[in-house]
Amino acid sequence: MATAPAASDAGSKSKLLVFDSKEDLAVSLAKYTAELSQKFAAERGAFTAVLSGGSLIDALSKLTEPPYLESVDWSKWHVFWVDERVVPKDHEDSNYKLAFDGFLSKVPIPPGQVYAINDALSAEGAADDYEACLKQLVKNGVIAMSTATGFPRFDLQLLGMGPDGHIASLFPGHPLVNEKERWVTYIKDSPKPPPERITFTFPVINSSAYIAMVVTGAGKAGPVQKALSDKQTSSDLLPIEMAVLQDGEFTWFTDKPAVSLLQNK
Ligand SMILES: O=C1O[C@H](COP(=O)(O)O)[C@@H](O)[C@H](O)[C@H]1O
């Protein structure tokens, strides 16, 4: 594995990890996640973990195996989605179903601490409902608040990025990338199917304490190169470039094809 500091922003740290294989990446991601789970469980009595859909879920496979299956205190986990497709929970496009089949069904997180969207509601209704759920959990002290931003501060967001540079359901050139007030919003014209989704907004993503950005494959090398080159002034920033932590640690978990366009990899 190669490791290098990536471009850093005031108040936040950024690190680039490059693995030889998806297996090596998964081993490292499991260790990283287990250590943060232990840290936050000890510090706050809870660990708030946010999942994306897509290829991220495969990368979590090692967490469901020994030693982590036994050593992680799963009772402290509270699980959220950075974005979700507005489809029934048993639908092939559901990020909940993807996470349940590949991860959640294999670890003993209390079901009441897994916060899926209400799939009986419209996109707008589901976004409102999910935001209300987050606000209640902030009141209860399960989710921390960022004093710096006034938005919820999740302990760890485990995210992926699409080949177009989108993260969550925040797509290049879509007005939702500029949302500054809402915690959770909705989209009805997603360029990637299915069209109706809900998504965390950038203020929530960027208030996180830790982000693991898991990106593999040559098909994503273009946005990785754009995000990790030294320029931040462009007016046509990709969503991945807008993921800038206010006060936290951002770690890229990548493979060689994903960083193949970087100059000094
Ligand atoms: O549509 C989505 O795509 C992104 C990226 O998926 P990947 O398979 O290319 O890793 C994912 O992070 C997001 O949660 C999902 O809804």
CSV table of C-alpha atoms in Angstrom, one decimal, residues 50-53 80-84 95 130 157-160 167-170 184 198-201 204-205:
chain,number,residue,atom,x,y,z
A,50,VAL,CA,-23.3,6.7,7.5
A,51,LEU,CA,-23.4,4.3,4.5
A,52,SER,CA,-23.6,5.1,0.8
A,53,GLY,CA,-24.9,2.6,-1.7
A,80,PHE,CA,-27.8,5.9,8.5
A,81,TRP,CA,-27.8,6.4,4.7
A,82,VAL,CA,-26.1,9.3,3.0
A,83,ASP,CA,-28.6,8.7,0.1
A,84,GLU,CA,-31.4,6.4,-0.7
A,95,ASN,CA,-29.5,1.1,-0.9
A,130,TYR,CA,-35.6,11.5,7.5
A,157,GLN,CA,-19.4,8.6,6.8
A,158,LEU,CA,-18.4,5.7,4.5
A,159,LEU,CA,-18.9,7.0,1.0
A,160,GLY,CA,-18.4,6.1,-2.6
A,167,ILE,CA,-21.3,11.5,-4.2
A,168,ALA,CA,-24.4,10.6,-2.3
A,169,SER,CA,-27.2,11.7,-4.8
A,170,LEU,CA,-25.5,15.1,-5.5
A,184,VAL,CA,-31.8,16.1,3.9
A,198,ILE,CA,-33.2,11.5,-1.0
A,199,THR,CA,-29.8,12.7,-0.1
A,200,PHE,CA,-27.8,14.4,2.7
A,201,THR,CA,-26.7,17.9,1.7
A,204,VAL,CA,-24.1,17.6,6.6
A,205,ILE,CA,-21.5,15.7,4.6
